[in-house]
PDB file of C-alpha atoms in Angstrom:
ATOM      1  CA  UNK A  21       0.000   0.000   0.000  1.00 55.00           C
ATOM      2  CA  UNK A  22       3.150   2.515   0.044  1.00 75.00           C
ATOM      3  CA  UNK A  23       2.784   3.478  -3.125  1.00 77.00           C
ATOM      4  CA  UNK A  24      -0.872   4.230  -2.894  1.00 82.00           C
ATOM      5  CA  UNK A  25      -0.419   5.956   0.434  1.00 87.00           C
ATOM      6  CA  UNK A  26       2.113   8.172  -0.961  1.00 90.00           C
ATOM      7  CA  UNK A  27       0.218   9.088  -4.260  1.00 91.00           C
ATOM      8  CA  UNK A  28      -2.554  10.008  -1.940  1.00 92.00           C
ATOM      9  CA  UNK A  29      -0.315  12.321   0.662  1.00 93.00           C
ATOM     10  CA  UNK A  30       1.238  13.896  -2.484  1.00 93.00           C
ATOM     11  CA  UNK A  31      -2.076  15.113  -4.420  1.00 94.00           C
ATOM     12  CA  UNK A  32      -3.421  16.483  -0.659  1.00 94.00           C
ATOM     13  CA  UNK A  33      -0.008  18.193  -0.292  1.00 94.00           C
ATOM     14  CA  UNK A  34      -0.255  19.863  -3.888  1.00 95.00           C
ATOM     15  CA  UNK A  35      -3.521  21.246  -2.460  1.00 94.00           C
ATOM     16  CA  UNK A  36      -1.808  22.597   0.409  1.00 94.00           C
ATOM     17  CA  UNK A  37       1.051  23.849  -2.156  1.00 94.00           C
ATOM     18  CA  UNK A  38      -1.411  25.606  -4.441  1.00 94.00           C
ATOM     19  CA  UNK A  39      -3.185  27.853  -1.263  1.00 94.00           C
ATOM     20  CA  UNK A  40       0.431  28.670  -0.531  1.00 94.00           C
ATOM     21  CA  UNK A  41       1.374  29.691  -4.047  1.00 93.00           C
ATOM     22  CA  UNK A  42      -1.835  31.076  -4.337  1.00 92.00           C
ATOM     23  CA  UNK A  43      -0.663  33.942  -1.555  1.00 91.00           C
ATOM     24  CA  UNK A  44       2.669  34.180  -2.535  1.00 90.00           C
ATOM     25  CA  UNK A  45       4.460  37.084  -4.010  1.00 91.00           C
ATOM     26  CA  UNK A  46       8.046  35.962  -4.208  1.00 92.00           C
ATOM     27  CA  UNK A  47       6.560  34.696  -7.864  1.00 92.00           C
ATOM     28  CA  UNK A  48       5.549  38.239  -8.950  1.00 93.00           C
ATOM     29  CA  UNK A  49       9.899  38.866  -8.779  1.00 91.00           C
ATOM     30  CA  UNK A  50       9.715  35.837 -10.925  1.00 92.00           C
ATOM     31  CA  UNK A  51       6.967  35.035 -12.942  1.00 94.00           C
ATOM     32  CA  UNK A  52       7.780  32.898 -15.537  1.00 94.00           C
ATOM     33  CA  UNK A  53       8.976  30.557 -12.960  1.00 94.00           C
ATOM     34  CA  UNK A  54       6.312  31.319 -10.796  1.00 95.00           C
ATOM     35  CA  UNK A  55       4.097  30.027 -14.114  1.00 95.00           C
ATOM     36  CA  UNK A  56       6.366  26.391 -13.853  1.00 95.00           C
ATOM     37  CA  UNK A  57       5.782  25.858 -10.806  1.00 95.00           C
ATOM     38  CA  UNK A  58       1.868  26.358 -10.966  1.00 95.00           C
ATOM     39  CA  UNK A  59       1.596  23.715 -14.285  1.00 95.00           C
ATOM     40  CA  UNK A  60       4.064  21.106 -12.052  1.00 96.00           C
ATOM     41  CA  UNK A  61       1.370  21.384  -9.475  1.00 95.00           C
ATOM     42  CA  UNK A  62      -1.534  21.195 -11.538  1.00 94.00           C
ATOM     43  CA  UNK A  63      -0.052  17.917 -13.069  1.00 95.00           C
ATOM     44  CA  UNK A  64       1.524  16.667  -9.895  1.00 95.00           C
ATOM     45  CA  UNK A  65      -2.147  17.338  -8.351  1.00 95.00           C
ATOM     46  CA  UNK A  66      -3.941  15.161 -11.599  1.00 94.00           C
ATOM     47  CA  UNK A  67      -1.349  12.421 -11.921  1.00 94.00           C
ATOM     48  CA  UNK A  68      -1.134  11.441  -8.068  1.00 94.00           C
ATOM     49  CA  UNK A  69      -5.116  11.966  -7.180  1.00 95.00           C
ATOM     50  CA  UNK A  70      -5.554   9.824 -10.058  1.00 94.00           C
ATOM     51  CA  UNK A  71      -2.970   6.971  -8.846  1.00 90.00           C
ATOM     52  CA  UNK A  72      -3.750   7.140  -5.597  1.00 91.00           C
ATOM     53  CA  UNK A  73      -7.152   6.087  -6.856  1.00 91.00           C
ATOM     54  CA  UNK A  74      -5.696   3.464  -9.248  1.00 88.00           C
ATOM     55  CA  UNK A  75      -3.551   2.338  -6.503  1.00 84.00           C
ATOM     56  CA  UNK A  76      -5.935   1.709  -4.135  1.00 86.00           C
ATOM     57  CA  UNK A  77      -8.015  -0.322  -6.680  1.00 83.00           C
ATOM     58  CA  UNK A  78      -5.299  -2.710  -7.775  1.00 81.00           C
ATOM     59  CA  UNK A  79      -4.386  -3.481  -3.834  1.00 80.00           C
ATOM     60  CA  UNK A  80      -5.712  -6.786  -4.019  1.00 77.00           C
ATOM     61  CA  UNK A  81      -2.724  -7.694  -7.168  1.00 73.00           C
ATOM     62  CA  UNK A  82       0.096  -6.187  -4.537  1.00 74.00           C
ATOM     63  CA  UNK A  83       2.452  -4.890  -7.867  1.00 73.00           C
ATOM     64  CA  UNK A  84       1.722  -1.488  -7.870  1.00 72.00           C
ATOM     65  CA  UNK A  85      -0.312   0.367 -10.254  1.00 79.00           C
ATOM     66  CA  UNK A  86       2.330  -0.498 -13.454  1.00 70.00           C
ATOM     67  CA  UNK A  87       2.397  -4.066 -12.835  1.00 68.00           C
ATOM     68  CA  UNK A  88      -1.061  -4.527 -11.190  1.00 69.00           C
ATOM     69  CA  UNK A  89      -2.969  -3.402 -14.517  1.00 68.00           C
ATOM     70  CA  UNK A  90      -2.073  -6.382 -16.437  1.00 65.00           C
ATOM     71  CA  UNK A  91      -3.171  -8.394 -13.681  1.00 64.00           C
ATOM     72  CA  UNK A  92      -6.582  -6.816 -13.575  1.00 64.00           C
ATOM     73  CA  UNK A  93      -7.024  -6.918 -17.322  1.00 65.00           C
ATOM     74  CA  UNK A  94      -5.637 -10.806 -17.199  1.00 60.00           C
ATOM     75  CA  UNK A  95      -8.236 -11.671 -14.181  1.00 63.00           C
ATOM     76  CA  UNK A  96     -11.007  -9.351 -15.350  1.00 58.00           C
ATOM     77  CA  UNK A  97     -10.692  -7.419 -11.848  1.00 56.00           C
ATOM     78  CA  UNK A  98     -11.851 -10.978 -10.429  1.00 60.00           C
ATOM     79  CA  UNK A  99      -9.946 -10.366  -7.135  1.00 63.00           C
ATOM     80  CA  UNK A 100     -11.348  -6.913  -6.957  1.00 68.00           C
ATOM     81  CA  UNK A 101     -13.943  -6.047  -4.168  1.00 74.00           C
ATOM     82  CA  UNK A 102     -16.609  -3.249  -3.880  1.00 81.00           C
ATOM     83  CA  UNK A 103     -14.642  -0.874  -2.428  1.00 84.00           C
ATOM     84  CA  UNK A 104     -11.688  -1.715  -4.967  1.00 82.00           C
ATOM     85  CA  UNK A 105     -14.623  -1.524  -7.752  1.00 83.00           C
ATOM     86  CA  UNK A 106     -15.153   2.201  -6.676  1.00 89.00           C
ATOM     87  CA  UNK A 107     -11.719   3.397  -6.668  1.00 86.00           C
ATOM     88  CA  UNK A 108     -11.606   2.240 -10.130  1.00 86.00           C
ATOM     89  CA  UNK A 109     -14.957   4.020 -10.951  1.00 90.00           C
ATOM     90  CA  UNK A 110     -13.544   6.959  -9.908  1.00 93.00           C
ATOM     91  CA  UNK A 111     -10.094   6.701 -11.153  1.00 91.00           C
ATOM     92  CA  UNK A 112     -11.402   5.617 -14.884  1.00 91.00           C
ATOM     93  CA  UNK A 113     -13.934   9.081 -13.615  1.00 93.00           C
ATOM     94  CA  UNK A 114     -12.099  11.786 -12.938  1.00 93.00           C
ATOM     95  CA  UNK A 115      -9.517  10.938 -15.691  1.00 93.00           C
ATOM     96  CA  UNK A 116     -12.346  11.481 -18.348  1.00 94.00           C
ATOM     97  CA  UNK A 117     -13.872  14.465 -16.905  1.00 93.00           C
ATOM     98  CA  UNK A 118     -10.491  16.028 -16.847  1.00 92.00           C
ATOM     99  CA  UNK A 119      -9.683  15.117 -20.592  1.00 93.00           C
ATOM    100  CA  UNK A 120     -13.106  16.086 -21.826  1.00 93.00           C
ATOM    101  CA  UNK A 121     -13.235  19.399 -20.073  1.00 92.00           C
ATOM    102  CA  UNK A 122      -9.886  20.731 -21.448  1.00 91.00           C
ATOM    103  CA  UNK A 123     -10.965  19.397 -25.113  1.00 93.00           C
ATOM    104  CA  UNK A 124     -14.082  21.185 -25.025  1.00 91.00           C
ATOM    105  CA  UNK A 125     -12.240  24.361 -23.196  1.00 89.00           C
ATOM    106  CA  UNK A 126     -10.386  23.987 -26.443  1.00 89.00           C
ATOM    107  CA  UNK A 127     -13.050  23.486 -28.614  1.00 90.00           C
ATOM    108  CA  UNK A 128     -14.790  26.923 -26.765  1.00 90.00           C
ATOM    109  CA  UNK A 129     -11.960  29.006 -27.247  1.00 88.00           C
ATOM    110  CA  UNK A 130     -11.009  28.024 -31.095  1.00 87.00           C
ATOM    111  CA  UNK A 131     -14.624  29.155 -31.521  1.00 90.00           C
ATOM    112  CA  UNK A 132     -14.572  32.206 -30.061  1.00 88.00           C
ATOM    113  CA  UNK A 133     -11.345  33.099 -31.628  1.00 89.00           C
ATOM    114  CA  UNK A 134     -12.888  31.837 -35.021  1.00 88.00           C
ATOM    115  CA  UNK A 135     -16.043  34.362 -34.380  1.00 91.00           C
ATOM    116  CA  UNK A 136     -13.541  37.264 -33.249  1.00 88.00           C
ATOM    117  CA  UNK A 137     -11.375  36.940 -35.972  1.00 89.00           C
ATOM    118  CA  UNK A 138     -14.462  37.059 -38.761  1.00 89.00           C
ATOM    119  CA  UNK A 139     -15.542  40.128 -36.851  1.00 90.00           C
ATOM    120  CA  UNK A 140     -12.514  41.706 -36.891  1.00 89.00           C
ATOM    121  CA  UNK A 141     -12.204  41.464 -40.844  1.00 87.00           C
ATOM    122  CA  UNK A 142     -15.787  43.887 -41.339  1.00 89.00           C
ATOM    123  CA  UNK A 143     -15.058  45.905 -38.546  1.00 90.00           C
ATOM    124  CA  UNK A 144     -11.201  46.863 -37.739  1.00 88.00           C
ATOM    125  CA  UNK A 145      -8.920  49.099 -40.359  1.00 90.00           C
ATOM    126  CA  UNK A 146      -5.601  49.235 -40.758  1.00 90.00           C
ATOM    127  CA  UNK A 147      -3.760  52.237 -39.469  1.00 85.00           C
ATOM    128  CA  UNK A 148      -0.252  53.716 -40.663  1.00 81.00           C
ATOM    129  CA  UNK A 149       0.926  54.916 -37.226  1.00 80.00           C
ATOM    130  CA  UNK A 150       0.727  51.058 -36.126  1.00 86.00           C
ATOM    131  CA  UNK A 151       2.045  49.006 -38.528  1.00 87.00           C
ATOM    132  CA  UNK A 152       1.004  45.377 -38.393  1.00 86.00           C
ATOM    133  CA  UNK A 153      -1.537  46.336 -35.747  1.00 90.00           C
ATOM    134  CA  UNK A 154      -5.673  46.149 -36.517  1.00 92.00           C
ATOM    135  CA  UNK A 155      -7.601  49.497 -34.828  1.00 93.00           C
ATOM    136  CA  UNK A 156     -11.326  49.168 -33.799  1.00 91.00           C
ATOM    137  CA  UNK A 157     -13.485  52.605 -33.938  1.00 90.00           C
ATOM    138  CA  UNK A 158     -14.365  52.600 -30.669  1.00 88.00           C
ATOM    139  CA  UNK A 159     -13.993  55.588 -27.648  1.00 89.00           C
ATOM    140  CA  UNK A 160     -12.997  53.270 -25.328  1.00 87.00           C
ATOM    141  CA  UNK A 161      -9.707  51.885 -24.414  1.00 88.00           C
ATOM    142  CA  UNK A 162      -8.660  48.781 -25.330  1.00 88.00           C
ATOM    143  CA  UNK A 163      -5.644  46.526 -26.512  1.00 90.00           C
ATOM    144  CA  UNK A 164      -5.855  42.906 -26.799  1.00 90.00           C
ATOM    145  CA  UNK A 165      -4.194  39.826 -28.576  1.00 90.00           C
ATOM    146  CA  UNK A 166      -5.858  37.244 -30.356  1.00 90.00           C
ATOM    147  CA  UNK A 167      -3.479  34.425 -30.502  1.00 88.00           C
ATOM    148  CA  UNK A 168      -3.325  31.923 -33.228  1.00 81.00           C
ATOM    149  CA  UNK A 169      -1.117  29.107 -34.402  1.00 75.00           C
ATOM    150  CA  UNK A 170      -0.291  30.432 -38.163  1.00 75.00           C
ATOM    151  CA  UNK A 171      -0.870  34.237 -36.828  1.00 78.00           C
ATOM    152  CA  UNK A 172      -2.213  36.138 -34.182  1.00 85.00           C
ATOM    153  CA  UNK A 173      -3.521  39.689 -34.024  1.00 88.00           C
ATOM    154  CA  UNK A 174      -3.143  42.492 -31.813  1.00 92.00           C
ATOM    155  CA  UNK A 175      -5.958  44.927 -31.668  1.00 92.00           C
ATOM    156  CA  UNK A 176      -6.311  48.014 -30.231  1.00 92.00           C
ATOM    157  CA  UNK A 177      -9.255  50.371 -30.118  1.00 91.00           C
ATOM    158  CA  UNK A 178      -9.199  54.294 -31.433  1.00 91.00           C
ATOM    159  CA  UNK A 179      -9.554  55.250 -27.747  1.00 91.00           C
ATOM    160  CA  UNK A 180      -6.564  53.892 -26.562  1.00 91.00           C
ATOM    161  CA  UNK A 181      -4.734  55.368 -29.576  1.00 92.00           C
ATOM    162  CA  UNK A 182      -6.204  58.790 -28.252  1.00 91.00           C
ATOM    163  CA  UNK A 183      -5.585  58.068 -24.800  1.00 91.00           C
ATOM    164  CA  UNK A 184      -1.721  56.907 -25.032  1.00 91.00           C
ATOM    165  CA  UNK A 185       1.328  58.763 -26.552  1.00 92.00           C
ATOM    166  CA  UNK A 186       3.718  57.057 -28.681  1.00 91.00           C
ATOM    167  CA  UNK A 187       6.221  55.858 -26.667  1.00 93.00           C
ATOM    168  CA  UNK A 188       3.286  54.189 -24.056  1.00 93.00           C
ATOM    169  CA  UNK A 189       1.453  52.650 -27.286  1.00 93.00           C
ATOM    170  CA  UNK A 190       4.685  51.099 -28.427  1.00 93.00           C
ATOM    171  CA  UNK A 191       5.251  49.327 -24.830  1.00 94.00           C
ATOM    172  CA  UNK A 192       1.041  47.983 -24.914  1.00 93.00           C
ATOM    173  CA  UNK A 193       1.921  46.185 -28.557  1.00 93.00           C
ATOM    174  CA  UNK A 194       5.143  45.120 -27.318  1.00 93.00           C
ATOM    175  CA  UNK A 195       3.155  43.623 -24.182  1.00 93.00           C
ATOM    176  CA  UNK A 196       0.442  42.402 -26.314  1.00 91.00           C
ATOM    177  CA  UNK A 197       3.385  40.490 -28.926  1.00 91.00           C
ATOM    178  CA  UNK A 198       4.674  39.300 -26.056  1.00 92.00           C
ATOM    179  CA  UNK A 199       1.571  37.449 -25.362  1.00 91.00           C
ATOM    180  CA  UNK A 200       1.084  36.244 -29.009  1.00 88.00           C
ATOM    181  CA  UNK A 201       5.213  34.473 -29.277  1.00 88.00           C
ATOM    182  CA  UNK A 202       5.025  33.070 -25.307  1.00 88.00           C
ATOM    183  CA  UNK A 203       1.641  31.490 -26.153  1.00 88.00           C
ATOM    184  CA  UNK A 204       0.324  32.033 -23.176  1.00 89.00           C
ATOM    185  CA  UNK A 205      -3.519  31.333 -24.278  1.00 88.00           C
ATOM    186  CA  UNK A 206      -2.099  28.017 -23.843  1.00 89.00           C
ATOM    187  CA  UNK A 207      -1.052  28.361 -20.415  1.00 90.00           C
ATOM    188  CA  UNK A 208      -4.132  29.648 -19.555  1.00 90.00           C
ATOM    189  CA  UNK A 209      -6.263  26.400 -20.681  1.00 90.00           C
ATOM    190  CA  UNK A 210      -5.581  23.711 -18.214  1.00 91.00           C
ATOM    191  CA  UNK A 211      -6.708  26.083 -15.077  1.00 92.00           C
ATOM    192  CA  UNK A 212      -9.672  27.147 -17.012  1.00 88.00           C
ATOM    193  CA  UNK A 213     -10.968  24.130 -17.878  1.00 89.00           C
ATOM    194  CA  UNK A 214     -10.314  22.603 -14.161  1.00 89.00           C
ATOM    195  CA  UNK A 215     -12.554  25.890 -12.933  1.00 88.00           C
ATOM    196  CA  UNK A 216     -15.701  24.298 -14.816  1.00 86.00           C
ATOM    197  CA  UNK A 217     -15.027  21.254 -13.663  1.00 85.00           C
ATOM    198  CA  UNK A 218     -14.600  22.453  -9.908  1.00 88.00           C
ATOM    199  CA  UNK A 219     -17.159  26.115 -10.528  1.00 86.00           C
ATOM    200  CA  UNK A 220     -17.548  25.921  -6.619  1.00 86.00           C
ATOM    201  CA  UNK A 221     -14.090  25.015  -5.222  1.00 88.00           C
ATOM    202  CA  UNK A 222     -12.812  28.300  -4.366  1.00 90.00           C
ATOM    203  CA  UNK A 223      -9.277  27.810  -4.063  1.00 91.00           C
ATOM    204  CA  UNK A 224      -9.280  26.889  -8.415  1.00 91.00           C
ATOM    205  CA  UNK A 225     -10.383  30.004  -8.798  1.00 91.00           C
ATOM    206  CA  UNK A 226      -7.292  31.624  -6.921  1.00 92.00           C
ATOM    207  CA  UNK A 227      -5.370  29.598  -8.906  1.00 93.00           C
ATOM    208  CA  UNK A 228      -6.567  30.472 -12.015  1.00 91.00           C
ATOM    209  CA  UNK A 229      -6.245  34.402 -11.053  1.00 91.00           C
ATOM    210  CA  UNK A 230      -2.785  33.808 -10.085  1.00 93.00           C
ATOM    211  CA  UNK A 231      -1.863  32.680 -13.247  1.00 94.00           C
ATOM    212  CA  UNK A 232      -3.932  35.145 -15.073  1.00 92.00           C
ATOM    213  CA  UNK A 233      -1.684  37.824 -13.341  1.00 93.00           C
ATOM    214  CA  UNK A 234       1.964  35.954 -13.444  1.00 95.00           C
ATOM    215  CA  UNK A 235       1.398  35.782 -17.122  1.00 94.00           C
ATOM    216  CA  UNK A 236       0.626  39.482 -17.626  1.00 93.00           C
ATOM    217  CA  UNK A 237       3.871  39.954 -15.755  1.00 94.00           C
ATOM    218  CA  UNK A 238       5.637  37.873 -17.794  1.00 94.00           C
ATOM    219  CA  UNK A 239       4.486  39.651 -20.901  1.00 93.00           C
ATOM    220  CA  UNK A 240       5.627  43.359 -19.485  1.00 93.00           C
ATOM    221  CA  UNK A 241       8.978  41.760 -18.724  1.00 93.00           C
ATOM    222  CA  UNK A 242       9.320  40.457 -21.660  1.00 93.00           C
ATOM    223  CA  UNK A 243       8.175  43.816 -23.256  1.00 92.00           C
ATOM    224  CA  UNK A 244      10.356  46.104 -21.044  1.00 91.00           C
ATOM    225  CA  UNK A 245      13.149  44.536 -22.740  1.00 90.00           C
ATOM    226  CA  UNK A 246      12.470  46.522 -25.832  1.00 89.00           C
ATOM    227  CA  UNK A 247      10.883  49.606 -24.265  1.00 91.00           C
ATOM    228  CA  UNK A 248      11.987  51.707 -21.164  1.00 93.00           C
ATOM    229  CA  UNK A 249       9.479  49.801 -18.088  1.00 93.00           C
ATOM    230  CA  UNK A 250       8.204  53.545 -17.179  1.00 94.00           C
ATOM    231  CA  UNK A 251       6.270  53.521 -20.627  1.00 93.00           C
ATOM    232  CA  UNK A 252       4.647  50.717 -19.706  1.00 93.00           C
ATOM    233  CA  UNK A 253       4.107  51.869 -16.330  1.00 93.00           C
ATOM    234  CA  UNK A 254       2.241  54.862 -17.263  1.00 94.00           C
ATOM    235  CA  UNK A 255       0.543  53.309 -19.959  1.00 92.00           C
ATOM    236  CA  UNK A 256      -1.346  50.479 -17.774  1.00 92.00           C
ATOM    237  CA  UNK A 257      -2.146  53.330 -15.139  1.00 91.00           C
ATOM    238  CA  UNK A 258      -3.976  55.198 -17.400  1.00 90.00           C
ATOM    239  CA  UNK A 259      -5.706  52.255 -19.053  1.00 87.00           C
ATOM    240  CA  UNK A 260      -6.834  51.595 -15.358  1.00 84.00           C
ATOM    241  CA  UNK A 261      -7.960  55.136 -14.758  1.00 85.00           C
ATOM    242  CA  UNK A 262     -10.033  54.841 -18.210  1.00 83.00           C
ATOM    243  CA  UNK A 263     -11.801  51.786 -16.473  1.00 77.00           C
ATOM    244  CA  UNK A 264     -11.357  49.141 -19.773  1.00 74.00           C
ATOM    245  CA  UNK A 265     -13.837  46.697 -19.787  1.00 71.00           C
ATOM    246  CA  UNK A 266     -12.834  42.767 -20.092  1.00 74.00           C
ATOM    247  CA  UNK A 267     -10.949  41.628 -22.956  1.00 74.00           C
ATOM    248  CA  UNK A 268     -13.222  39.110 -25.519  1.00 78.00           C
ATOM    249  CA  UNK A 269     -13.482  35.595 -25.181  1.00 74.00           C
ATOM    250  CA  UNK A 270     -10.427  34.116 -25.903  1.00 72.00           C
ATOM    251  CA  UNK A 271      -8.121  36.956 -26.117  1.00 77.00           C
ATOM    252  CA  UNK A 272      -5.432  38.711 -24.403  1.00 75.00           C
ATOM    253  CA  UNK A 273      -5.530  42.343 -23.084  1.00 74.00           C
ATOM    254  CA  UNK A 274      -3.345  44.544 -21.602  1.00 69.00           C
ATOM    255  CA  UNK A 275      -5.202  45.688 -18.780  1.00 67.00           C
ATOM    256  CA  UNK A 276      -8.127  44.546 -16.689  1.00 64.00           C
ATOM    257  CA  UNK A 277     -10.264  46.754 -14.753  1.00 58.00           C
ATOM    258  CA  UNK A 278      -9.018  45.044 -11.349  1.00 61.00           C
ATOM    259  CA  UNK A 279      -7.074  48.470  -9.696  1.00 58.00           C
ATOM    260  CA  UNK A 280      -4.966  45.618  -7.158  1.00 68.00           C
ATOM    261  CA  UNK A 281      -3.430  43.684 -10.186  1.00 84.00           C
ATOM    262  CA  UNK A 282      -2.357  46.438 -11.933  1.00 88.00           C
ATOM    263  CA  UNK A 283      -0.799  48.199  -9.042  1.00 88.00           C
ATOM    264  CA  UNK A 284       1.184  45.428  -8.339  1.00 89.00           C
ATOM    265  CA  UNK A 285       2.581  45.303 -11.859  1.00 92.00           C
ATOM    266  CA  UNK A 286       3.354  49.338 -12.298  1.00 92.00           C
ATOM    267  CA  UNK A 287       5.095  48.531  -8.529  1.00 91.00           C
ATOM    268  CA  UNK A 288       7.261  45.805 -10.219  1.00 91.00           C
ATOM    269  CA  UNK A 289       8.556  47.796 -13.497  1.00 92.00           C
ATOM    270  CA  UNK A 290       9.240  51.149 -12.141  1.00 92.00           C
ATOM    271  CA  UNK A 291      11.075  49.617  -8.469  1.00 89.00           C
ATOM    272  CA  UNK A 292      12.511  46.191  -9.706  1.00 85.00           C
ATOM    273  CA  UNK A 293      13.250  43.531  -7.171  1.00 86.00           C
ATOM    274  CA  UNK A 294      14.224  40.032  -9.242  1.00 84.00           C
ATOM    275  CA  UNK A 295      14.987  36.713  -7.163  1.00 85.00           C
ATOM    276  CA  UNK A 296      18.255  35.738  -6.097  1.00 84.00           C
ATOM    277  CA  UNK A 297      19.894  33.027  -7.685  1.00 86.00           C
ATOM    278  CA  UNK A 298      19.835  30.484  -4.817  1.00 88.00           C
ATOM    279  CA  UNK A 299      16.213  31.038  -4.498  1.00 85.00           C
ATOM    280  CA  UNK A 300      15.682  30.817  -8.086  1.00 88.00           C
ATOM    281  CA  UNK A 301      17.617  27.584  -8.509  1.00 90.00           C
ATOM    282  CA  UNK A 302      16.022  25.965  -5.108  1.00 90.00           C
ATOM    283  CA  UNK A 303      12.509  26.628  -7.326  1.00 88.00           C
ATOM    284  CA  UNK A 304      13.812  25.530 -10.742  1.00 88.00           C
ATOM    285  CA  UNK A 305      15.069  22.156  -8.880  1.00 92.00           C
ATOM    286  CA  UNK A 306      11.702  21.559  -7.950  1.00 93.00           C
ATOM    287  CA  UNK A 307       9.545  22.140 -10.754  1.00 94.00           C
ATOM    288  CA  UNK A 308      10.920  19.042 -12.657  1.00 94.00           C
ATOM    289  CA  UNK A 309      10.556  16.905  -8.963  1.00 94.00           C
ATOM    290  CA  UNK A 310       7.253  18.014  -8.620  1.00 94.00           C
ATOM    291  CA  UNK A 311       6.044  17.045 -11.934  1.00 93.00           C
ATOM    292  CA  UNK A 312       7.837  14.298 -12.185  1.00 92.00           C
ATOM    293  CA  UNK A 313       7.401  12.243  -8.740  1.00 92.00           C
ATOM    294  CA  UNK A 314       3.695  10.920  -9.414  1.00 92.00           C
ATOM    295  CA  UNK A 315       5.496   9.065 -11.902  1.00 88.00           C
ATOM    296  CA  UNK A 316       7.848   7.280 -10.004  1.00 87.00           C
ATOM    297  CA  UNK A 317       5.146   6.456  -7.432  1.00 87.00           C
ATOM    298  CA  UNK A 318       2.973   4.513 -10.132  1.00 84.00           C
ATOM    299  CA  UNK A 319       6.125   1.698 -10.603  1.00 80.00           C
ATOM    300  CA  UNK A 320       6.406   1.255  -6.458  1.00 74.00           C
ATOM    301  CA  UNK A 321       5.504  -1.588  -5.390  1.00 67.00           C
ATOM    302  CA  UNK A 322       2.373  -1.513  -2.934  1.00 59.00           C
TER     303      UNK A 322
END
């Protein structure tokens, strides 16, 4: 039973490492790792709550979950009691719900992209003072990224090219690129398709909000490499003070109309503070561990 016993401690102590992570702000220094570690949990949390299931199922085989499923297909789970039953139930479950959920969150967002994009070609214009960028006729401000495999588009909305200068309009496309080359609409669809299947489980919301914000940090950091960060600075302050509603479905935008999260990101550019590098080594080390050690728990012997 070790190995089941083990998968089970380790998906109830990625619970306890999300609500930790989920307060932390050590990750806002560094983001992009910050963004590893979160996928190594999510995965560490699916894999072992899954075996730990699995594990507990094939008990009655005593080989462990790798060497116990051939035994269960050879015996047609003969062996297997109710409870054993159950635990397969709900391993053979949650494995489906999981898989179908992030195929149709998938599914929702290619369409939403698909209807966006068709919109985009009757309403948007090209403009000459932003090359390569698509302008909506609208008063308010917005700038947003429509990613895409073959090509994605960054949009931005006649208000926000009245509302910034130059300088601040060049550092919102170079956030919104950023978005487009990182991919991080991809990022972004694991957590949102475990918030529909968990709506009500408030700590996968934190998560997902977390992530939501270490990406947008990752983009400006990736964009203050080409622009000075006080452009960007100024530029996401006064897309907060213009109150920008939510970006579309399945987009990327510069700003949301949260005053906390943007705070925290014109805090970071204009006073930098980045992790040290035994801190930021100590984390790297354990991405790879964490995503990795379900794994090694399925061959154990139980």
């Amino acid at each position: 039973m070790t190995g089941a016993a083990l998968l089970a401690l380790l998906a109830v102590g990625t619970v306890g490492g999300a609500h930790l992570l989920a307060r932390a702000r050590w990750t806002w220094r560094a983001p992009r790792l910050g963004i590893a570690l979160w996928q190594a949990l999510g995965l560490s949390w699916g894999v072992a709550t899954i075996g730990a299931l699995l594990g507990f199922a094939l008990l009655p085989y005593r080989r462990g979950i790798a060497y116990g499923v051939p035994g269960l297909i050879g015996d047609q789970a003969a062996r297997m009691g109710a409870p054993h039953v159950a635990a397969l139930l709900a391993a053979i479950g949650l494995t489906v719900v999981l898989v179908v959920m992030l195929v149709f969150a998938i599914v929702r967002v290619v369409r939403a992209r698909r209807r966006h994009r068709a919109l985009l070609s009757l309403v948007s214009r090209r403009d000459s003072a932003v090359p390569g960028t698509l302008v909506l006729d609208h008063p308010g401000a917005a700038a947003y990224c429509v990613p895409g495999v073959r090509s994605s588009k960054v949009v931005v909305s006649a208000g926000t090219l009245a509302l910034l200068d130059a300088d601040e309009l060049a550092a919102v496309l170079a956030h919104e690129r950023a978005h487009a080359r990182e991919r991080h609409d991809l990022v972004l669809l694991p957590f949102a398709s475990l918030r529909q299947v968990f709506p009500q489980i408030g700590l996968v919301g934190r998560c997902l909000d977390a992530v939501e914000l270490l990406i947008e940090m990752a983009a400006d950091d990736r964009a203050r490499r080409h622009r000075p960060p006080r452009e960007l600075a100024t530029a996401l302050l006064r897309f907060a003070a213009a109150r920008p509603g939510p970006a579309p479905s399945g987009t990327l935008g510069v700003a949301s109309p949260d005053d906390m999260p943007v705070m925290a990101r014109v805090n970071r550019l204009i006073t930098p503070n980045p992790v040290g590098r035994p801190a930021r080594f100590a984390a790297g080390l354990a991405v790879p561990v964490i995503a990795t050690l379900p794994l090694f728990l399925y061959v154990l012997p139980h």
